[in-house]
């Protein structure tokens, strides 16, 4: 049983990345709109919504590449992006990771868990989504005043838990 708990905790880190990726953009949102002088319509439908589009597609892909590679590419690519289209493309890649993790991680945990522990172990995933959201808000707060390009740090910091995962 101890091995199963460890495996469930590892798989549930996908939930942490899900929550983190979903919320980390909130700290960079207005800074990016000002930087690229984007209209509200363009900013909302291209810069902000691409991760959601990726999530829809990623959920259809399910278990393909459910490791942290999508999250890592998204974090680093978004941090180094110099225009809204490149930024949106890397956010889309992150969305693929979110979508795939929403299918694969809880399914994996429920498959490895004994019936009597299934709910408790799958709850690790749900808990980690909320923890990822909290950590994204915290990291945005802590990185907000690191300079003119603080948004790059906000987006790039996700590389750390992605590598761990």
PDB file of C-alpha atoms in Angstrom:
ATOM      1  CA  UNK A   1       0.000   0.000   0.000  1.00  0.00           C
ATOM      2  CA  UNK A   2       2.855   2.407   0.740  1.00  0.00           C
ATOM      3  CA  UNK A   3       4.072   2.177  -2.879  1.00  0.00           C
ATOM      4  CA  UNK A   4       0.596   2.927  -4.183  1.00  0.00           C
ATOM      5  CA  UNK A   5       0.352   6.049  -2.008  1.00  0.00           C
ATOM      6  CA  UNK A   6       3.735   7.259  -3.320  1.00  0.00           C
ATOM      7  CA  UNK A   7       2.693   6.593  -6.929  1.00  0.00           C
ATOM      8  CA  UNK A   8      -0.613   8.381  -6.355  1.00  0.00           C
ATOM      9  CA  UNK A   9       1.197  11.385  -4.860  1.00  0.00           C
ATOM     10  CA  UNK A  10       3.555  11.533  -7.839  1.00  0.00           C
ATOM     11  CA  UNK A  11       0.688  11.279 -10.326  1.00  0.00           C
ATOM     12  CA  UNK A  12      -1.240  13.922  -8.400  1.00  0.00           C
ATOM     13  CA  UNK A  13       1.535  16.443  -9.082  1.00  0.00           C
ATOM     14  CA  UNK A  14      -0.150  16.762 -12.479  1.00  0.00           C
ATOM     15  CA  UNK A  15      -2.978  18.420 -10.555  1.00  0.00           C
ATOM     16  CA  UNK A  16      -0.525  20.899  -9.047  1.00  0.00           C
ATOM     17  CA  UNK A  17       0.704  21.798 -12.523  1.00  0.00           C
ATOM     18  CA  UNK A  18      -2.891  22.036 -13.743  1.00  0.00           C
ATOM     19  CA  UNK A  19      -3.792  24.542 -11.026  1.00  0.00           C
ATOM     20  CA  UNK A  20      -0.552  26.472 -11.358  1.00  0.00           C
ATOM     21  CA  UNK A  21      -0.734  26.741 -15.147  1.00  0.00           C
ATOM     22  CA  UNK A  22      -4.353  27.825 -15.060  1.00  0.00           C
ATOM     23  CA  UNK A  23      -3.785  30.696 -12.628  1.00  0.00           C
ATOM     24  CA  UNK A  24      -0.222  31.898 -13.187  1.00  0.00           C
ATOM     25  CA  UNK A  25      -1.313  33.956 -16.197  1.00  0.00           C
ATOM     26  CA  UNK A  26      -3.349  36.203 -13.886  1.00  0.00           C
ATOM     27  CA  UNK A  27      -0.214  37.940 -12.648  1.00  0.00           C
ATOM     28  CA  UNK A  28       1.051  38.676 -16.149  1.00  0.00           C
ATOM     29  CA  UNK A  29      -2.298  39.493 -17.760  1.00  0.00           C
ATOM     30  CA  UNK A  30      -2.378  43.308 -17.676  1.00  0.00           C
ATOM     31  CA  UNK A  31       1.385  43.641 -18.065  1.00  0.00           C
ATOM     32  CA  UNK A  32       1.244  41.661 -21.306  1.00  0.00           C
ATOM     33  CA  UNK A  33      -1.686  43.647 -22.644  1.00  0.00           C
ATOM     34  CA  UNK A  34       0.187  46.885 -22.017  1.00  0.00           C
ATOM     35  CA  UNK A  35       3.491  45.528 -23.360  1.00  0.00           C
ATOM     36  CA  UNK A  36       1.998  44.370 -26.648  1.00  0.00           C
ATOM     37  CA  UNK A  37      -0.601  47.155 -26.808  1.00  0.00           C
ATOM     38  CA  UNK A  38      -3.322  44.573 -27.449  1.00  0.00           C
ATOM     39  CA  UNK A  39      -7.005  45.341 -27.787  1.00  0.00           C
ATOM     40  CA  UNK A  40      -9.274  43.690 -25.257  1.00  0.00           C
ATOM     41  CA  UNK A  41     -10.701  41.387 -27.955  1.00  0.00           C
ATOM     42  CA  UNK A  42      -7.288  40.260 -29.228  1.00  0.00           C
ATOM     43  CA  UNK A  43      -5.871  39.888 -25.746  1.00  0.00           C
ATOM     44  CA  UNK A  44      -8.820  37.844 -24.544  1.00  0.00           C
ATOM     45  CA  UNK A  45      -9.186  35.580 -27.559  1.00  0.00           C
ATOM     46  CA  UNK A  46      -5.538  35.040 -28.472  1.00  0.00           C
ATOM     47  CA  UNK A  47      -3.216  35.717 -25.540  1.00  0.00           C
ATOM     48  CA  UNK A  48      -5.481  34.543 -22.725  1.00  0.00           C
ATOM     49  CA  UNK A  49      -7.675  31.887 -24.365  1.00  0.00           C
ATOM     50  CA  UNK A  50      -5.022  29.760 -26.073  1.00  0.00           C
ATOM     51  CA  UNK A  51      -4.348  27.739 -22.938  1.00  0.00           C
ATOM     52  CA  UNK A  52      -8.052  26.913 -22.745  1.00  0.00           C
ATOM     53  CA  UNK A  53      -8.079  25.817 -26.384  1.00  0.00           C
ATOM     54  CA  UNK A  54      -5.091  23.596 -25.667  1.00  0.00           C
ATOM     55  CA  UNK A  55      -6.859  22.166 -22.648  1.00  0.00           C
ATOM     56  CA  UNK A  56      -9.810  21.050 -24.762  1.00  0.00           C
ATOM     57  CA  UNK A  57      -7.532  19.346 -27.289  1.00  0.00           C
ATOM     58  CA  UNK A  58      -5.273  17.930 -24.572  1.00  0.00           C
ATOM     59  CA  UNK A  59      -8.213  16.303 -22.838  1.00  0.00           C
ATOM     60  CA  UNK A  60      -8.970  14.474 -26.081  1.00  0.00           C
ATOM     61  CA  UNK A  61      -5.392  13.214 -26.258  1.00  0.00           C
ATOM     62  CA  UNK A  62      -5.590  11.820 -22.729  1.00  0.00           C
ATOM     63  CA  UNK A  63      -2.525   9.809 -21.820  1.00  0.00           C
ATOM     64  CA  UNK A  64      -0.188  10.995 -24.572  1.00  0.00           C
ATOM     65  CA  UNK A  65       2.828  12.634 -22.944  1.00  0.00           C
ATOM     66  CA  UNK A  66       1.352  13.150 -19.518  1.00  0.00           C
ATOM     67  CA  UNK A  67       4.717  13.921 -18.018  1.00  0.00           C
ATOM     68  CA  UNK A  68       5.776  17.498 -17.320  1.00  0.00           C
ATOM     69  CA  UNK A  69       7.195  18.164 -20.786  1.00  0.00           C
ATOM     70  CA  UNK A  70       4.198  20.215 -22.000  1.00  0.00           C
ATOM     71  CA  UNK A  71       4.301  22.288 -18.820  1.00  0.00           C
ATOM     72  CA  UNK A  72       8.057  22.774 -19.055  1.00  0.00           C
ATOM     73  CA  UNK A  73       7.959  23.897 -22.706  1.00  0.00           C
ATOM     74  CA  UNK A  74       5.035  26.176 -21.943  1.00  0.00           C
ATOM     75  CA  UNK A  75       6.737  27.788 -18.952  1.00  0.00           C
ATOM     76  CA  UNK A  76      10.043  28.438 -20.673  1.00  0.00           C
ATOM     77  CA  UNK A  77       8.543  29.364 -24.031  1.00  0.00           C
ATOM     78  CA  UNK A  78       6.068  31.785 -22.466  1.00  0.00           C
ATOM     79  CA  UNK A  79       8.792  33.372 -20.355  1.00  0.00           C
ATOM     80  CA  UNK A  80      10.999  34.023 -23.386  1.00  0.00           C
ATOM     81  CA  UNK A  81       8.250  34.981 -25.858  1.00  0.00           C
ATOM     82  CA  UNK A  82       8.676  38.341 -27.554  1.00  0.00           C
ATOM     83  CA  UNK A  83       5.292  38.665 -29.235  1.00  0.00           C
ATOM     84  CA  UNK A  84       1.732  37.684 -28.432  1.00  0.00           C
ATOM     85  CA  UNK A  85       1.542  34.939 -31.084  1.00  0.00           C
ATOM     86  CA  UNK A  86       4.561  33.047 -29.789  1.00  0.00           C
ATOM     87  CA  UNK A  87       3.304  33.552 -26.248  1.00  0.00           C
ATOM     88  CA  UNK A  88      -0.132  32.199 -27.212  1.00  0.00           C
ATOM     89  CA  UNK A  89       1.450  29.177 -28.937  1.00  0.00           C
ATOM     90  CA  UNK A  90       3.386  28.253 -25.795  1.00  0.00           C
ATOM     91  CA  UNK A  91       0.312  28.783 -23.609  1.00  0.00           C
ATOM     92  CA  UNK A  92      -1.540  26.426 -25.974  1.00  0.00           C
ATOM     93  CA  UNK A  93       1.154  23.812 -25.329  1.00  0.00           C
ATOM     94  CA  UNK A  94       0.611  24.277 -21.592  1.00  0.00           C
ATOM     95  CA  UNK A  95      -3.095  23.805 -22.183  1.00  0.00           C
ATOM     96  CA  UNK A  96      -2.346  20.476 -23.847  1.00  0.00           C
ATOM     97  CA  UNK A  97      -0.599  19.429 -20.641  1.00  0.00           C
ATOM     98  CA  UNK A  98      -3.526  20.575 -18.509  1.00  0.00           C
ATOM     99  CA  UNK A  99      -6.014  18.724 -20.690  1.00  0.00           C
ATOM    100  CA  UNK A 100      -4.007  15.513 -20.774  1.00  0.00           C
ATOM    101  CA  UNK A 101      -3.466  15.622 -17.023  1.00  0.00           C
ATOM    102  CA  UNK A 102      -7.178  16.021 -16.324  1.00  0.00           C
ATOM    103  CA  UNK A 103      -7.804  12.665 -17.976  1.00  0.00           C
ATOM    104  CA  UNK A 104      -4.702  10.612 -17.306  1.00  0.00           C
ATOM    105  CA  UNK A 105      -3.694  11.409 -13.719  1.00  0.00           C
ATOM    106  CA  UNK A 106      -6.985  10.728 -11.915  1.00  0.00           C
ATOM    107  CA  UNK A 107      -7.637   7.696 -14.115  1.00  0.00           C
ATOM    108  CA  UNK A 108      -4.185   6.301 -13.338  1.00  0.00           C
ATOM    109  CA  UNK A 109      -4.601   6.879  -9.614  1.00  0.00           C
ATOM    110  CA  UNK A 110      -8.025   5.242  -9.579  1.00  0.00           C
ATOM    111  CA  UNK A 111      -6.684   2.243 -11.501  1.00  0.00           C
ATOM    112  CA  UNK A 112      -3.772   1.572  -9.154  1.00  0.00           C
ATOM    113  CA  UNK A 113      -5.737   2.189  -5.962  1.00  0.00           C
ATOM    114  CA  UNK A 114      -7.500  -0.552  -4.053  1.00  0.00           C
ATOM    115  CA  UNK A 115     -11.263   0.037  -4.083  1.00  0.00           C
ATOM    116  CA  UNK A 116     -11.355   0.986  -0.395  1.00  0.00           C
ATOM    117  CA  UNK A 117      -8.714   3.731  -0.860  1.00  0.00           C
ATOM    118  CA  UNK A 118      -9.660   4.976  -4.323  1.00  0.00           C
ATOM    119  CA  UNK A 119     -11.517   8.123  -3.267  1.00  0.00           C
ATOM    120  CA  UNK A 120      -8.853   9.182  -0.793  1.00  0.00           C
ATOM    121  CA  UNK A 121      -6.028   8.702  -3.278  1.00  0.00           C
ATOM    122  CA  UNK A 122      -7.780  10.457  -6.169  1.00  0.00           C
ATOM    123  CA  UNK A 123      -8.447  13.336  -3.770  1.00  0.00           C
ATOM    124  CA  UNK A 124      -4.674  13.968  -3.784  1.00  0.00           C
ATOM    125  CA  UNK A 125      -5.100  15.128  -7.374  1.00  0.00           C
ATOM    126  CA  UNK A 126      -7.960  17.479  -6.464  1.00  0.00           C
ATOM    127  CA  UNK A 127      -6.024  18.839  -3.487  1.00  0.00           C
ATOM    128  CA  UNK A 128      -3.012  19.513  -5.700  1.00  0.00           C
ATOM    129  CA  UNK A 129      -5.103  21.503  -8.174  1.00  0.00           C
ATOM    130  CA  UNK A 130      -6.044  23.877  -5.364  1.00  0.00           C
ATOM    131  CA  UNK A 131      -2.478  23.895  -4.018  1.00  0.00           C
ATOM    132  CA  UNK A 132      -1.192  24.770  -7.508  1.00  0.00           C
ATOM    133  CA  UNK A 133      -3.679  27.647  -7.713  1.00  0.00           C
ATOM    134  CA  UNK A 134      -2.561  28.936  -4.319  1.00  0.00           C
ATOM    135  CA  UNK A 135       1.134  28.656  -5.223  1.00  0.00           C
ATOM    136  CA  UNK A 136       0.575  30.473  -8.529  1.00  0.00           C
ATOM    137  CA  UNK A 137      -1.060  33.390  -6.720  1.00  0.00           C
ATOM    138  CA  UNK A 138       1.728  33.374  -4.131  1.00  0.00           C
ATOM    139  CA  UNK A 139       4.501  33.273  -6.738  1.00  0.00           C
ATOM    140  CA  UNK A 140       2.816  36.072  -8.724  1.00  0.00           C
ATOM    141  CA  UNK A 141       2.652  38.154  -5.556  1.00  0.00           C
ATOM    142  CA  UNK A 142       6.301  37.508  -4.695  1.00  0.00           C
ATOM    143  CA  UNK A 143       7.520  38.128  -8.251  1.00  0.00           C
ATOM    144  CA  UNK A 144       5.356  41.167  -8.982  1.00  0.00           C
ATOM    145  CA  UNK A 145       8.046  43.709  -8.134  1.00  0.00           C
ATOM    146  CA  UNK A 146      11.182  42.027  -9.496  1.00  0.00           C
ATOM    147  CA  UNK A 147      11.429  44.497 -12.357  1.00  0.00           C
ATOM    148  CA  UNK A 148      10.029  45.539 -15.682  1.00  0.00           C
ATOM    149  CA  UNK A 149       9.903  41.956 -16.960  1.00  0.00           C
ATOM    150  CA  UNK A 150       8.405  40.408 -13.839  1.00  0.00           C
ATOM    151  CA  UNK A 151       5.839  38.687 -16.059  1.00  0.00           C
ATOM    152  CA  UNK A 152       8.641  36.571 -17.546  1.00  0.00           C
ATOM    153  CA  UNK A 153       9.567  35.303 -14.091  1.00  0.00           C
ATOM    154  CA  UNK A 154       5.908  34.664 -13.296  1.00  0.00           C
ATOM    155  CA  UNK A 155       5.510  32.523 -16.391  1.00  0.00           C
ATOM    156  CA  UNK A 156       8.908  30.834 -16.164  1.00  0.00           C
ATOM    157  CA  UNK A 157       8.766  29.762 -12.525  1.00  0.00           C
ATOM    158  CA  UNK A 158       6.479  26.900 -13.523  1.00  0.00           C
ATOM    159  CA  UNK A 159       9.540  25.212 -15.009  1.00  0.00           C
ATOM    160  CA  UNK A 160      10.605  24.239 -11.473  1.00  0.00           C
ATOM    161  CA  UNK A 161       7.619  22.003 -10.581  1.00  0.00           C
ATOM    162  CA  UNK A 162       7.534  20.778 -14.197  1.00  0.00           C
ATOM    163  CA  UNK A 163      11.055  19.410 -13.904  1.00  0.00           C
ATOM    164  CA  UNK A 164      10.232  17.856 -10.537  1.00  0.00           C
ATOM    165  CA  UNK A 165       7.202  16.149 -12.052  1.00  0.00           C
TER     166      UNK A 165
END
